[in-house]
PDB file of C-alpha atoms in Angstrom:
ATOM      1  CA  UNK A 295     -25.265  15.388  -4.739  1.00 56.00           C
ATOM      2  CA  UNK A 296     -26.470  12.074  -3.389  1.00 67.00           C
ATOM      3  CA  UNK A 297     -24.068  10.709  -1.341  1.00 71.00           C
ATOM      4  CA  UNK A 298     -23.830   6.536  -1.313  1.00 70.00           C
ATOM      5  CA  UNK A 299     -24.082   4.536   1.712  1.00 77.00           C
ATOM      6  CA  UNK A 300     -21.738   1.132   1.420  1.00 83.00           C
ATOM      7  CA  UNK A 301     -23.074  -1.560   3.781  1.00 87.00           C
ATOM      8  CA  UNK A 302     -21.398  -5.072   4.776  1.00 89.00           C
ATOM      9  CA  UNK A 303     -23.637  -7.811   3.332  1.00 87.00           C
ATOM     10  CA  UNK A 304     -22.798  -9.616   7.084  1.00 91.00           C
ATOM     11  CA  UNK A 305     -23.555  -7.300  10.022  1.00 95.00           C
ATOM     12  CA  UNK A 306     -24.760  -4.059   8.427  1.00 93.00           C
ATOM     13  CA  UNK A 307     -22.265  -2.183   9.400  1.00 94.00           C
ATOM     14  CA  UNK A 308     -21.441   1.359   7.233  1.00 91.00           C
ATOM     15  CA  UNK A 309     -17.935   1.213   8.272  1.00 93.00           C
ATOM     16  CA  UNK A 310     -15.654  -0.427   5.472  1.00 91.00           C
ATOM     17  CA  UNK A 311     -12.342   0.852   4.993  1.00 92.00           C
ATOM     18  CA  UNK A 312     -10.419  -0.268   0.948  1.00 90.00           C
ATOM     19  CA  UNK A 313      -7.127  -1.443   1.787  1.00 92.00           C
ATOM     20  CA  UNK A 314      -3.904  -1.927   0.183  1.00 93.00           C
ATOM     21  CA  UNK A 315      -1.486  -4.483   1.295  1.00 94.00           C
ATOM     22  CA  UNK A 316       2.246  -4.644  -0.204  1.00 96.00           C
ATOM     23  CA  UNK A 317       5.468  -6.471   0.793  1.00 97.00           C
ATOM     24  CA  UNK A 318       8.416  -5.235  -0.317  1.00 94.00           C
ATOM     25  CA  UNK A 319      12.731  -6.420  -0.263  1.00 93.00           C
ATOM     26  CA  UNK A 320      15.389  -3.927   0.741  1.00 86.00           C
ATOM     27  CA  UNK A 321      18.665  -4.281  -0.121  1.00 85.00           C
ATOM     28  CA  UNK A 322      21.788  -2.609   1.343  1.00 79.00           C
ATOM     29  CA  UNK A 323      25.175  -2.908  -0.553  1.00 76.00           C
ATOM     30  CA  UNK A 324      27.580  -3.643   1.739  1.00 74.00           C
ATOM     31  CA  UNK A 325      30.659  -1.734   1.761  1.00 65.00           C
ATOM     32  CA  UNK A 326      33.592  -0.735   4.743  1.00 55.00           C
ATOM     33  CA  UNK A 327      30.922   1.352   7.097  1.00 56.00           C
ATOM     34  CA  UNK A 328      27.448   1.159   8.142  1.00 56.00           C
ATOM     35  CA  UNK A 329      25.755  -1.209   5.253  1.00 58.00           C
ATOM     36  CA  UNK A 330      24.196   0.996   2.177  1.00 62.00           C
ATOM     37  CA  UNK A 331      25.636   3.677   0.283  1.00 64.00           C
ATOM     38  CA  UNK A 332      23.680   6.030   1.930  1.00 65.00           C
ATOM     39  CA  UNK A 333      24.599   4.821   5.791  1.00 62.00           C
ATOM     40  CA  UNK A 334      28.072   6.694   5.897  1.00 64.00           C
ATOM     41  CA  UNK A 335      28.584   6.222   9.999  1.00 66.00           C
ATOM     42  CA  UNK A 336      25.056   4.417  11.209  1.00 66.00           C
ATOM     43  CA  UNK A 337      22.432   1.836  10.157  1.00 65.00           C
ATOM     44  CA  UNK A 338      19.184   3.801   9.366  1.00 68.00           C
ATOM     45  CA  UNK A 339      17.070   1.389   7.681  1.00 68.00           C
ATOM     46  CA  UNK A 340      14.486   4.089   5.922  1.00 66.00           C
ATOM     47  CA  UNK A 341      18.064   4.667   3.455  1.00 71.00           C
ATOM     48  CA  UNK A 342      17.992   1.726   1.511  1.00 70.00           C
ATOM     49  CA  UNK A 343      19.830   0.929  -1.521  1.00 82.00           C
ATOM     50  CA  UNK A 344      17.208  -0.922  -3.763  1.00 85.00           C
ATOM     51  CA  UNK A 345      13.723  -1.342  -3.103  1.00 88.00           C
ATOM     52  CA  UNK A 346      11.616  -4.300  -4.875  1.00 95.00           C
ATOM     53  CA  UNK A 347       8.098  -4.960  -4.215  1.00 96.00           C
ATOM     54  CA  UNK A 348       7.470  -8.725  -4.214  1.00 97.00           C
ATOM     55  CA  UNK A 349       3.642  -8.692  -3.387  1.00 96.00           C
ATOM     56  CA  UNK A 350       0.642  -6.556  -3.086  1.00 95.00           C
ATOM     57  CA  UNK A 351      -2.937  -6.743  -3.043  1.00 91.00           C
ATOM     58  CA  UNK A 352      -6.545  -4.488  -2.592  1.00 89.00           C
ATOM     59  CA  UNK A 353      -9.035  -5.446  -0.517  1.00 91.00           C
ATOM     60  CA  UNK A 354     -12.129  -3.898   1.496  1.00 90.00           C
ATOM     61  CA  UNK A 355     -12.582  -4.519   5.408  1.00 94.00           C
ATOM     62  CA  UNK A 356     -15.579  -4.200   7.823  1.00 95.00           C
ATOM     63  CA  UNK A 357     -14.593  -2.481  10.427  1.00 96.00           C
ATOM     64  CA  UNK A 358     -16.876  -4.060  12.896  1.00 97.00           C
ATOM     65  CA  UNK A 359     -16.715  -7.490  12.199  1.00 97.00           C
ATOM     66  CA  UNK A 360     -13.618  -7.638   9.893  1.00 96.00           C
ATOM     67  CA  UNK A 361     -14.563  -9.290   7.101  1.00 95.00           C
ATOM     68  CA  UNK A 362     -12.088  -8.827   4.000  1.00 94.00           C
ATOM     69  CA  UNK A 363     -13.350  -8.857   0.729  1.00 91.00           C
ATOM     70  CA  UNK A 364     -11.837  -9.718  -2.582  1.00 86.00           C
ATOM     71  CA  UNK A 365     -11.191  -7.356  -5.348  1.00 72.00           C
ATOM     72  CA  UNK A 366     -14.048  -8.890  -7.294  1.00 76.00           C
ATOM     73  CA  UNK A 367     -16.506  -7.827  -4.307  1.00 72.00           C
ATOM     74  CA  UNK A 368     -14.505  -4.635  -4.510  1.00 66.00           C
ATOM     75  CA  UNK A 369     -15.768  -3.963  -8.062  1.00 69.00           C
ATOM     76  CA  UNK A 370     -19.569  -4.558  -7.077  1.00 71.00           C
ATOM     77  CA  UNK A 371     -19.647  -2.229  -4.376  1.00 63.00           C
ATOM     78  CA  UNK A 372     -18.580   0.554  -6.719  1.00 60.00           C
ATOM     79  CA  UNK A 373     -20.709   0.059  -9.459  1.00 60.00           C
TER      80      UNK A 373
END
């Protein structure tokens, strides 16, 4: 099997990394102890209530001279 080099059109470089970037919202109910139904004495944050994720995106990254590029240049380096 051939295996496919993927170089940055800028420096050269062989070393792009696809990334995926989201932001999410967490949301604690707040009751009579530590806020969220699932905090029953302390605050841990990782047991959240309701997660929603407002944004999110895909991009690829040089690692040398980090240059992001858009999902459309995304598509032509994998055809």
């Amino acid at each position: 099997m051939n295996e496919k080099k993927y170089i940055c059109p800028i420096c050269n470089s062989d070393k792009l990394f696809l990334k995926h970037e989201a932001s999410y919202v967490y949301s604690y109910k707040i009751d009579s102890d530590a806020p969220g139904i699932k905090n029953t004495t302390t605050f841990s944050p990782y047991l959240y209530d309701r997660r929603e994720q407002t944004s999110s995106r895909e991009y690829l990254e040089c690692d040398n001279c980090k240059t992001r590029y858009s999902g459309e240049m995304l598509y032509k380096f994998l055809k």
